Tab-separated table of C-alpha atoms in Angstrom:
chain	number	residue	atom	x	y	z
A	1	UNK	CA	-40.515	56.688	5.728
A	2	UNK	CA	-38.073	56.818	8.496
A	3	UNK	CA	-35.104	55.076	7.247
A	4	UNK	CA	-34.342	53.222	10.277
A	5	UNK	CA	-37.739	51.367	9.775
A	6	UNK	CA	-36.047	49.971	6.807
A	7	UNK	CA	-36.127	46.225	6.717
A	8	UNK	CA	-32.806	44.801	5.001
A	9	UNK	CA	-32.869	41.680	3.480
A	10	UNK	CA	-29.796	39.225	2.935
A	11	UNK	CA	-29.237	37.746	-0.319
A	12	UNK	CA	-30.334	34.214	-0.408
A	13	UNK	CA	-29.927	33.001	-4.175
A	14	UNK	CA	-26.582	32.248	-5.948
A	15	UNK	CA	-24.858	32.000	-2.966
A	16	UNK	CA	-22.977	29.372	-0.327
A	17	UNK	CA	-23.047	30.004	3.279
A	18	UNK	CA	-20.934	28.635	6.050
A	19	UNK	CA	-21.940	29.375	9.541
A	20	UNK	CA	-19.168	29.046	11.968
A	21	UNK	CA	-19.419	29.936	15.624
A	22	UNK	CA	-19.487	33.693	15.348
A	23	UNK	CA	-18.328	34.388	11.794
A	24	UNK	CA	-19.682	33.628	8.652
A	25	UNK	CA	-18.772	32.491	5.276
A	26	UNK	CA	-20.461	33.471	2.247
A	27	UNK	CA	-19.356	32.248	-1.495
A	28	UNK	CA	-20.985	34.022	-4.334
A	29	UNK	CA	-21.288	31.704	-7.175
A	30	UNK	CA	-21.572	34.936	-9.711
A	31	UNK	CA	-18.525	36.577	-8.822
A	32	UNK	CA	-16.655	33.815	-7.234
A	33	UNK	CA	-15.790	36.105	-4.456
A	34	UNK	CA	-15.821	34.760	-1.049
A	35	UNK	CA	-16.693	36.586	2.069
A	36	UNK	CA	-15.835	36.006	5.780
A	37	UNK	CA	-18.289	38.416	7.917
A	38	UNK	CA	-16.961	39.111	11.257
A	39	UNK	CA	-19.252	38.467	14.494
A	40	UNK	CA	-20.908	41.906	14.349
A	41	UNK	CA	-21.500	41.743	10.667
A	42	UNK	CA	-22.758	38.273	11.047
A	43	UNK	CA	-25.450	39.522	13.901
A	44	UNK	CA	-26.728	42.071	11.315
A	45	UNK	CA	-26.785	39.662	8.528
A	46	UNK	CA	-28.601	37.376	10.279
A	47	UNK	CA	-31.125	39.345	11.231
A	48	UNK	CA	-31.512	40.754	7.803
A	49	UNK	CA	-34.710	38.966	7.422
A	50	UNK	CA	-36.797	41.300	5.428
A	51	UNK	CA	-38.913	41.666	8.719
A	52	UNK	CA	-36.278	43.166	11.454
A	53	UNK	CA	-36.162	46.855	11.013
A	54	UNK	CA	-32.616	48.600	11.446
A	55	UNK	CA	-34.018	50.201	14.751
A	56	UNK	CA	-34.519	46.506	16.384
A	57	UNK	CA	-30.986	45.395	15.034
A	58	UNK	CA	-29.368	48.156	17.661
A	59	UNK	CA	-30.074	46.576	20.770
A	60	UNK	CA	-28.296	42.933	20.018
A	61	UNK	CA	-24.888	44.806	19.182
A	62	UNK	CA	-24.222	44.334	22.958
A	63	UNK	CA	-23.990	40.455	22.011
A	64	UNK	CA	-20.842	41.006	20.304
A	65	UNK	CA	-19.300	43.394	22.904
A	66	UNK	CA	-20.197	46.780	21.069
A	67	UNK	CA	-22.295	49.750	22.539
A	68	UNK	CA	-25.593	49.997	21.013
A	69	UNK	CA	-25.387	52.485	18.490
A	70	UNK	CA	-27.145	52.852	15.207
A	71	UNK	CA	-24.203	53.832	13.200
A	72	UNK	CA	-22.615	50.483	13.732
A	73	UNK	CA	-25.723	48.800	11.961
A	74	UNK	CA	-25.235	51.292	9.296
A	75	UNK	CA	-21.504	50.521	9.409
A	76	UNK	CA	-22.296	46.731	9.050
A	77	UNK	CA	-24.827	47.570	6.259
A	78	UNK	CA	-22.757	49.521	4.442
A	79	UNK	CA	-20.068	46.539	4.324
A	80	UNK	CA	-22.638	44.050	3.526
A	81	UNK	CA	-24.327	46.328	0.556
A	82	UNK	CA	-20.554	46.951	-0.707
A	83	UNK	CA	-20.021	42.739	-0.771
A	84	UNK	CA	-23.436	42.488	-2.561
A	85	UNK	CA	-24.973	40.485	0.192
A	86	UNK	CA	-27.783	42.435	0.866
A	87	UNK	CA	-30.565	43.858	-1.028
A	88	UNK	CA	-29.837	47.606	-1.623
A	89	UNK	CA	-30.640	49.716	1.650
A	90	UNK	CA	-30.835	53.407	1.666
A	91	UNK	CA	-27.926	54.631	4.000
A	92	UNK	CA	-28.026	57.858	5.812
A	93	UNK	CA	-25.129	60.282	4.642
A	94	UNK	CA	-22.451	58.916	2.701
A	95	UNK	CA	-20.818	55.682	2.509
A	96	UNK	CA	-17.586	57.596	3.567
A	97	UNK	CA	-19.449	58.353	6.848
A	98	UNK	CA	-19.045	54.684	7.863
A	99	UNK	CA	-15.350	54.509	7.748
A	100	UNK	CA	-13.580	52.584	10.869
A	101	UNK	CA	-11.811	55.945	11.673
A	102	UNK	CA	-15.180	58.143	11.486
A	103	UNK	CA	-17.089	55.791	13.231
A	104	UNK	CA	-14.650	55.275	16.118
A	105	UNK	CA	-14.244	59.094	16.090
A	106	UNK	CA	-18.277	59.514	16.372
A	107	UNK	CA	-18.478	56.948	19.243
A	108	UNK	CA	-15.305	58.297	20.953
A	109	UNK	CA	-14.313	54.524	20.975
A	110	UNK	CA	-11.033	53.020	21.887
A	111	UNK	CA	-8.604	51.391	19.445
A	112	UNK	CA	-9.343	47.924	21.272
A	113	UNK	CA	-12.870	48.565	19.889
A	114	UNK	CA	-11.710	48.348	16.071
A	115	UNK	CA	-11.441	44.854	16.382
A	116	UNK	CA	-14.903	44.586	16.922
A	117	UNK	CA	-16.376	47.070	14.739
A	118	UNK	CA	-18.294	44.883	11.686
A	119	UNK	CA	-16.070	44.015	8.932
A	120	UNK	CA	-16.698	41.703	5.877
A	121	UNK	CA	-13.060	40.517	4.419
A	122	UNK	CA	-13.320	39.376	0.699
A	123	UNK	CA	-11.132	37.239	-1.466
A	124	UNK	CA	-11.748	36.248	-5.148
A	125	UNK	CA	-11.478	32.579	-5.638
A	126	UNK	CA	-8.414	31.693	-8.268
A	127	UNK	CA	-9.036	30.355	-11.661
A	128	UNK	CA	-7.429	26.772	-11.751
A	129	UNK	CA	-4.679	28.177	-13.907
A	130	UNK	CA	-3.862	30.689	-11.932
A	131	UNK	CA	-3.217	28.574	-9.196
A	132	UNK	CA	-0.534	26.664	-11.318
A	133	UNK	CA	3.145	26.836	-11.100
A	134	UNK	CA	3.593	28.922	-14.529
A	135	UNK	CA	1.302	30.145	-17.603
A	136	UNK	CA	1.809	29.905	-21.142
A	137	UNK	CA	2.330	32.873	-22.954
A	138	UNK	CA	-0.833	32.567	-24.895
A	139	UNK	CA	-3.097	31.652	-21.715
A	140	UNK	CA	-1.346	34.858	-20.180
A	141	UNK	CA	-2.744	37.101	-22.314
A	142	UNK	CA	-6.120	35.364	-22.509
A	143	UNK	CA	-6.434	35.858	-18.397
A	144	UNK	CA	-9.060	38.051	-17.241
A	145	UNK	CA	-7.517	41.095	-15.880
A	146	UNK	CA	-8.398	40.239	-12.400
A	147	UNK	CA	-6.672	36.817	-12.601
A	148	UNK	CA	-3.133	37.546	-13.747
A	149	UNK	CA	-1.782	36.155	-10.729
A	150	UNK	CA	2.144	37.003	-11.163
A	151	UNK	CA	2.895	33.450	-12.409
A	152	UNK	CA	6.166	32.784	-14.412
A	153	UNK	CA	5.678	32.367	-17.831
A	154	UNK	CA	6.067	28.435	-19.174
A	155	UNK	CA	7.988	29.327	-21.794
A	156	UNK	CA	10.559	31.420	-20.037
A	157	UNK	CA	10.345	31.738	-16.339
A	158	UNK	CA	12.265	34.714	-15.513
A	159	UNK	CA	9.215	36.230	-17.347
A	160	UNK	CA	5.771	36.877	-15.601
A	161	UNK	CA	2.254	37.300	-16.060
A	162	UNK	CA	1.207	40.246	-14.592
A	163	UNK	CA	-1.550	43.079	-15.115
A	164	UNK	CA	-0.923	46.159	-16.971
A	165	UNK	CA	-4.244	48.515	-17.352
A	166	UNK	CA	-6.795	46.332	-18.322
A	167	UNK	CA	-5.230	43.310	-19.475
A	168	UNK	CA	-2.615	40.714	-18.747
A	169	UNK	CA	0.778	40.800	-20.303
A	170	UNK	CA	4.168	39.275	-19.492
A	171	UNK	CA	6.708	41.466	-18.019
A	172	UNK	CA	10.639	40.976	-17.454
A	173	UNK	CA	10.687	41.212	-13.978
A	174	UNK	CA	8.903	38.386	-11.781
B	1	UNK	CA	-0.365	4.120	-21.725
B	2	UNK	CA	-2.822	4.822	-19.115
B	3	UNK	CA	-2.594	5.615	-15.647
B	4	UNK	CA	-5.023	6.271	-12.792
B	5	UNK	CA	-4.495	8.880	-10.310
B	6	UNK	CA	-6.827	10.336	-7.565
B	7	UNK	CA	-9.556	8.837	-9.128
B	8	UNK	CA	-8.784	10.146	-12.474
B	9	UNK	CA	-8.105	7.988	-15.956
B	10	UNK	CA	-5.491	9.708	-18.238
B	11	UNK	CA	-3.801	8.355	-21.266
B	12	UNK	CA	-0.472	9.121	-22.872
B	13	UNK	CA	0.675	8.119	-26.420
B	14	UNK	CA	3.574	9.465	-28.567
B	15	UNK	CA	5.058	8.651	-32.041
B	16	UNK	CA	8.663	7.944	-30.306
B	17	UNK	CA	8.545	5.292	-27.650
B	18	UNK	CA	11.870	6.953	-26.228
B	19	UNK	CA	9.725	9.920	-25.114
B	20	UNK	CA	7.220	7.637	-23.486
B	21	UNK	CA	9.872	6.430	-20.959
B	22	UNK	CA	10.304	10.032	-20.342
B	23	UNK	CA	6.678	10.765	-19.455
B	24	UNK	CA	6.931	8.187	-16.391
B	25	UNK	CA	9.349	10.789	-14.585
B	26	UNK	CA	6.645	14.018	-15.209
B	27	UNK	CA	3.376	12.011	-13.443
B	28	UNK	CA	1.967	12.953	-10.201
B	29	UNK	CA	3.032	10.992	-7.148
B	30	UNK	CA	0.937	7.871	-6.686
B	31	UNK	CA	0.134	6.916	-10.110
B	32	UNK	CA	-0.871	3.208	-10.907
B	33	UNK	CA	-0.960	1.930	-14.177
B	34	UNK	CA	-4.928	1.345	-15.383
B	35	UNK	CA	-4.454	-0.085	-18.700
B	36	UNK	CA	-7.639	-1.058	-20.726
B	37	UNK	CA	-9.898	1.482	-19.166
B	38	UNK	CA	-11.607	4.440	-20.526
B	39	UNK	CA	-9.919	7.988	-20.248
B	40	UNK	CA	-11.449	11.450	-20.255
B	41	UNK	CA	-8.093	12.718	-20.879
B	42	UNK	CA	-5.564	11.768	-23.518
B	43	UNK	CA	-2.258	13.544	-23.854
B	44	UNK	CA	-0.201	13.108	-27.396
B	45	UNK	CA	3.039	14.093	-28.155
B	46	UNK	CA	4.047	14.232	-31.537
B	47	UNK	CA	7.971	14.728	-31.778
B	48	UNK	CA	9.037	17.125	-34.590
B	49	UNK	CA	12.596	17.484	-35.559
B	50	UNK	CA	14.181	16.953	-38.683
B	51	UNK	CA	11.964	17.016	-41.661
B	52	UNK	CA	12.202	14.961	-44.917
B	53	UNK	CA	13.456	17.498	-46.735
B	54	UNK	CA	16.687	19.234	-46.173
B	55	UNK	CA	16.876	22.077	-43.747
B	56	UNK	CA	13.225	21.460	-43.047
B	57	UNK	CA	12.181	21.116	-39.557
B	58	UNK	CA	9.130	20.028	-37.677
B	59	UNK	CA	7.768	21.266	-34.433
B	60	UNK	CA	6.973	19.121	-31.329
B	61	UNK	CA	3.347	19.436	-30.634
B	62	UNK	CA	1.617	18.555	-27.637
B	63	UNK	CA	-2.391	17.745	-27.867
B	64	UNK	CA	-5.164	17.424	-25.185
B	65	UNK	CA	-7.787	15.325	-26.338
B	66	UNK	CA	-8.310	16.983	-29.843
B	67	UNK	CA	-6.845	19.924	-29.106
B	68	UNK	CA	-3.507	21.311	-29.743
B	69	UNK	CA	-2.362	22.833	-26.778
B	70	UNK	CA	1.292	23.923	-27.784
B	71	UNK	CA	3.923	23.610	-30.434
B	72	UNK	CA	7.685	24.331	-29.865
B	73	UNK	CA	10.892	23.414	-31.459
B	74	UNK	CA	12.273	22.430	-28.001
B	75	UNK	CA	11.113	19.084	-26.541
B	76	UNK	CA	12.167	19.905	-23.213
B	77	UNK	CA	9.254	22.610	-23.338
B	78	UNK	CA	6.508	20.259	-24.565
B	79	UNK	CA	7.382	17.780	-21.712
B	80	UNK	CA	7.314	20.867	-19.202
B	81	UNK	CA	4.051	21.684	-20.507
B	82	UNK	CA	2.512	18.378	-20.311
B	83	UNK	CA	3.856	17.904	-16.572
B	84	UNK	CA	2.505	21.384	-15.708
B	85	UNK	CA	-0.851	20.544	-17.508
B	86	UNK	CA	-1.509	16.910	-16.184
B	87	UNK	CA	-0.691	18.327	-12.695
B	88	UNK	CA	-3.074	20.819	-12.867
B	89	UNK	CA	-5.614	18.658	-14.105
B	90	UNK	CA	-5.217	16.171	-11.163
B	91	UNK	CA	-4.938	19.349	-8.685
B	92	UNK	CA	-8.408	20.448	-10.082
B	93	UNK	CA	-10.435	17.098	-10.768
B	94	UNK	CA	-9.200	15.049	-7.807
B	95	UNK	CA	-12.267	13.252	-6.728
B	96	UNK	CA	-11.877	13.117	-2.936
B	97	UNK	CA	-9.117	15.807	-2.104
B	98	UNK	CA	-8.812	19.417	-1.876
B	99	UNK	CA	-5.561	20.722	-3.558
B	100	UNK	CA	-4.081	23.708	-1.973
B	101	UNK	CA	-1.183	25.560	-3.590
B	102	UNK	CA	1.173	25.200	-0.712
B	103	UNK	CA	4.562	23.739	0.760
B	104	UNK	CA	3.742	20.690	3.142
B	105	UNK	CA	6.191	19.272	5.738
B	106	UNK	CA	5.797	16.608	8.490
B	107	UNK	CA	6.790	17.589	11.981
B	108	UNK	CA	6.006	15.402	15.159
B	109	UNK	CA	2.814	13.980	14.009
B	110	UNK	CA	1.777	16.964	12.587
B	111	UNK	CA	1.663	18.508	9.172
B	112	UNK	CA	2.844	22.458	8.315
B	113	UNK	CA	1.388	23.972	5.854
B	114	UNK	CA	2.906	27.081	4.067
B	115	UNK	CA	0.094	28.042	1.484
B	116	UNK	CA	1.128	30.683	-1.417
B	117	UNK	CA	1.318	30.795	-5.189
B	118	UNK	CA	4.667	30.404	-7.178
B	119	UNK	CA	7.741	32.710	-6.285
B	120	UNK	CA	6.530	33.348	-2.788
B	121	UNK	CA	9.370	31.577	-1.102
B	122	UNK	CA	7.674	28.453	-0.569
B	123	UNK	CA	10.062	25.871	-1.665
B	124	UNK	CA	13.134	28.003	-0.224
B	125	UNK	CA	11.382	27.821	3.546
B	126	UNK	CA	10.524	23.860	2.694
B	127	UNK	CA	14.206	23.361	2.150
B	128	UNK	CA	15.046	24.891	5.167
B	129	UNK	CA	12.759	22.852	7.140
B	130	UNK	CA	13.760	19.788	5.526
B	131	UNK	CA	17.694	20.807	6.797
B	132	UNK	CA	16.400	21.091	10.405
B	133	UNK	CA	14.976	17.380	10.349
B	134	UNK	CA	11.230	18.019	8.801
B	135	UNK	CA	9.691	15.248	6.827
B	136	UNK	CA	8.956	16.175	3.061
B	137	UNK	CA	5.571	15.916	1.893
B	138	UNK	CA	5.131	18.414	-0.934
B	139	UNK	CA	6.648	21.878	-1.854
B	140	UNK	CA	3.654	22.338	-4.626
B	141	UNK	CA	0.073	21.483	-3.239
B	142	UNK	CA	-1.464	20.158	-0.114
B	143	UNK	CA	-3.919	17.305	-1.128
B	144	UNK	CA	-6.406	17.798	2.002
B	145	UNK	CA	-8.764	15.307	2.868
B	146	UNK	CA	-12.494	15.987	4.866
B	147	UNK	CA	-10.755	14.401	8.039
B	148	UNK	CA	-8.437	17.415	8.425
B	149	UNK	CA	-5.628	15.487	6.882
B	150	UNK	CA	-2.867	16.310	4.395
B	151	UNK	CA	-1.854	13.296	1.946
B	152	UNK	CA	1.840	13.351	0.564
B	153	UNK	CA	2.269	14.596	-2.656
B	154	UNK	CA	6.277	14.182	-2.964
B	155	UNK	CA	7.752	15.291	-6.148
B	156	UNK	CA	11.302	16.417	-6.144
B	157	UNK	CA	11.304	19.764	-5.022
B	158	UNK	CA	11.827	22.876	-8.086
B	159	UNK	CA	14.764	25.091	-6.670
B	160	UNK	CA	15.327	28.149	-8.339
B	161	UNK	CA	18.651	28.628	-9.534
B	162	UNK	CA	18.857	32.120	-10.022
B	163	UNK	CA	16.782	34.835	-11.822
B	164	UNK	CA	18.382	34.468	-15.269
B	165	UNK	CA	17.793	30.527	-15.305
B	166	UNK	CA	14.358	29.855	-16.775
B	167	UNK	CA	14.080	26.399	-15.622
B	168	UNK	CA	14.056	25.272	-12.136
B	169	UNK	CA	16.716	22.297	-10.839
B	170	UNK	CA	14.704	19.422	-9.597
B	171	UNK	CA	16.424	18.155	-5.856
B	172	UNK	CA	14.936	15.296	-4.128
B	173	UNK	CA	14.104	15.360	-0.279
B	174	UNK	CA	17.449	13.030	0.196
B	175	UNK	CA	19.830	15.418	-1.299
B	176	UNK	CA	18.371	17.839	1.780
B	177	UNK	CA	19.030	15.019	3.922
B	178	UNK	CA	15.286	14.450	4.902
B	179	UNK	CA	12.681	11.608	4.456
B	180	UNK	CA	9.632	11.596	2.239
B	181	UNK	CA	6.290	11.343	4.355
B	182	UNK	CA	4.037	8.280	3.385
B	183	UNK	CA	1.272	8.405	5.480
B	184	UNK	CA	-1.341	11.240	5.792
B	185	UNK	CA	-1.004	13.430	8.668
B	186	UNK	CA	-3.337	15.722	10.713
B	187	UNK	CA	-2.574	19.244	9.809
B	188	UNK	CA	-1.162	21.040	13.015
B	189	UNK	CA	-0.428	24.806	11.631
B	190	UNK	CA	-1.167	26.920	8.513
B	191	UNK	CA	1.396	29.810	8.125
B	192	UNK	CA	0.688	32.504	5.241
B	193	UNK	CA	4.122	34.142	4.960
B	194	UNK	CA	5.721	36.324	2.074
B	195	UNK	CA	9.380	37.188	2.221
B	196	UNK	CA	10.533	40.741	2.998
B	197	UNK	CA	14.261	41.563	3.569
B	198	UNK	CA	15.115	42.255	7.024
B	199	UNK	CA	11.708	41.707	8.456
B	200	UNK	CA	11.232	39.430	11.948
B	201	UNK	CA	8.206	36.900	11.784
B	202	UNK	CA	5.631	38.336	14.105
B	203	UNK	CA	2.512	36.280	13.036
B	204	UNK	CA	-0.961	37.351	13.963
B	205	UNK	CA	-3.414	34.599	14.684
B	206	UNK	CA	-5.988	34.222	12.085
B	207	UNK	CA	-9.760	33.590	12.833
B	208	UNK	CA	-11.437	30.371	11.374
B	209	UNK	CA	-13.157	32.601	8.876
B	210	UNK	CA	-10.220	34.475	7.922
B	211	UNK	CA	-8.117	31.279	7.705
B	212	UNK	CA	-10.639	29.351	5.494
B	213	UNK	CA	-10.725	32.353	2.883
B	214	UNK	CA	-7.080	32.892	2.850
B	215	UNK	CA	-6.934	29.133	2.275
B	216	UNK	CA	-9.164	29.529	-0.407
B	217	UNK	CA	-7.297	31.952	-2.436
B	218	UNK	CA	-4.828	29.087	-3.169
B	219	UNK	CA	-7.288	26.227	-3.857
B	220	UNK	CA	-7.085	24.684	-7.262
B	221	UNK	CA	-10.881	23.752	-7.658
B	222	UNK	CA	-12.181	26.863	-5.536
B	223	UNK	CA	-14.065	27.817	-8.526
B	224	UNK	CA	-15.497	24.390	-9.654
B	225	UNK	CA	-16.569	22.941	-6.441
B	226	UNK	CA	-16.464	25.842	-3.705
B	227	UNK	CA	-18.647	23.726	-1.932
B	228	UNK	CA	-16.453	20.895	-1.442
B	229	UNK	CA	-13.641	23.392	-0.765
B	230	UNK	CA	-15.320	25.344	1.715
B	231	UNK	CA	-16.169	22.079	3.801
B	232	UNK	CA	-13.077	20.516	3.755
B	233	UNK	CA	-10.916	23.587	4.475
B	234	UNK	CA	-13.351	24.478	7.572
B	235	UNK	CA	-12.472	20.843	8.796
B	236	UNK	CA	-8.614	21.782	8.483
B	237	UNK	CA	-8.900	25.324	9.968
B	238	UNK	CA	-10.990	23.505	13.013
B	239	UNK	CA	-8.158	21.501	14.272
B	240	UNK	CA	-5.243	23.904	13.313
B	241	UNK	CA	-3.423	27.152	14.328
B	242	UNK	CA	-3.718	29.392	11.366
B	243	UNK	CA	-0.827	32.160	11.461
B	244	UNK	CA	-0.110	35.206	9.421
B	245	UNK	CA	2.900	37.287	8.662
B	246	UNK	CA	5.837	38.942	6.896
B	247	UNK	CA	9.213	36.694	7.237
B	248	UNK	CA	12.409	37.741	6.980
B	249	UNK	CA	15.454	35.011	6.320
B	250	UNK	CA	14.100	31.392	5.733
B	251	UNK	CA	16.373	29.887	8.110
B	252	UNK	CA	15.456	31.952	11.332
B	253	UNK	CA	11.485	31.456	9.832
B	254	UNK	CA	12.141	27.534	9.936
B	255	UNK	CA	13.334	27.331	13.277
B	256	UNK	CA	10.817	29.586	14.743
B	257	UNK	CA	8.123	27.435	12.800
B	258	UNK	CA	8.888	24.437	14.537
B	259	UNK	CA	9.182	25.424	17.573
B	260	UNK	CA	5.378	26.873	17.502
B	261	UNK	CA	4.631	22.945	16.604
B	262	UNK	CA	6.480	21.685	19.683
């Protein structure tokens, strides 16, 4: 099968979706990551219904001011795939081929177009304790490595809780 | 003693009445006494000090319900921990509001939010804004409601006294010549900044989506109530300008911020 005849399918389970005017917010209830899809990524994601082919996603790109280039659909799918927002798709070539720089080079596009390229911005929602003013020494070393937060240690606020390798530790310099 | 705050009931008890008097100063703003109600959370402070035998000292111990959450020879530290735990509990579980880690001031009928975690320079910026005539709302949390408003959470400011001093000083807004806000304000401006020496503030506007996820990164109940967070933050961002950019000295930044609201 031609990979352009694939019919990407957006993930529907375990997520919360907020649709804005031309962007989409997706909150992943499993990983607690929040994703913001820009207009181009939103366009591809909304068409990822399991019936629309990659080929058919190309013409609508004009709606968001982009040229009708297949590489842009692949770029969007690559970003959505990395964020875990579509079921796995087979991409042509390597993922590195869909960097902004590479896509702009291939399309001969202008720098102004960079803002329109498909993009998915992601953040990880904080643990409540990470949003506090300080964290106790015991709580710091028990935090997962992604949630050290750089917070002051409550026992001595000149020290902070920071990541070191695969764990959170206290450091002398905040 | 039992209090009610943000729709939550919290109890406190101690074996030394004098210590309970000090707990009043640590409570979240707008608390009310609510004796006679059942509480989900009960804090107990067991005061240590000299033991029965000569040279024998006992730890001060802090319990939350049946769990011992801290012990120390330093009672001040135990009270600091109690304060931090109560504030966080309220910030995470408040029934009708979403608490975002943020400095907040009022200016010409609108609120300016300065989201950021500890040590990002929030309080420094808030104090400069107060010196320029802004009204104080909070240096810790923006308490946001679904009607795009921020409510006062005006505890004394935690001003750091230096890199070697472990405890911040508490200063009131009045000490900076500022008034304290009492009414909720609509959010007019949200500014994400971080101090970088020598930098001039040249912020860029964020789209609604990026503004929402940036606020979510600072929202205390982000994981426990993501749906409510997204809905409330969406409302806030729909009516406010959201800017992001590194800043230099707080004084210059404060002037520039107020000019953006004018």
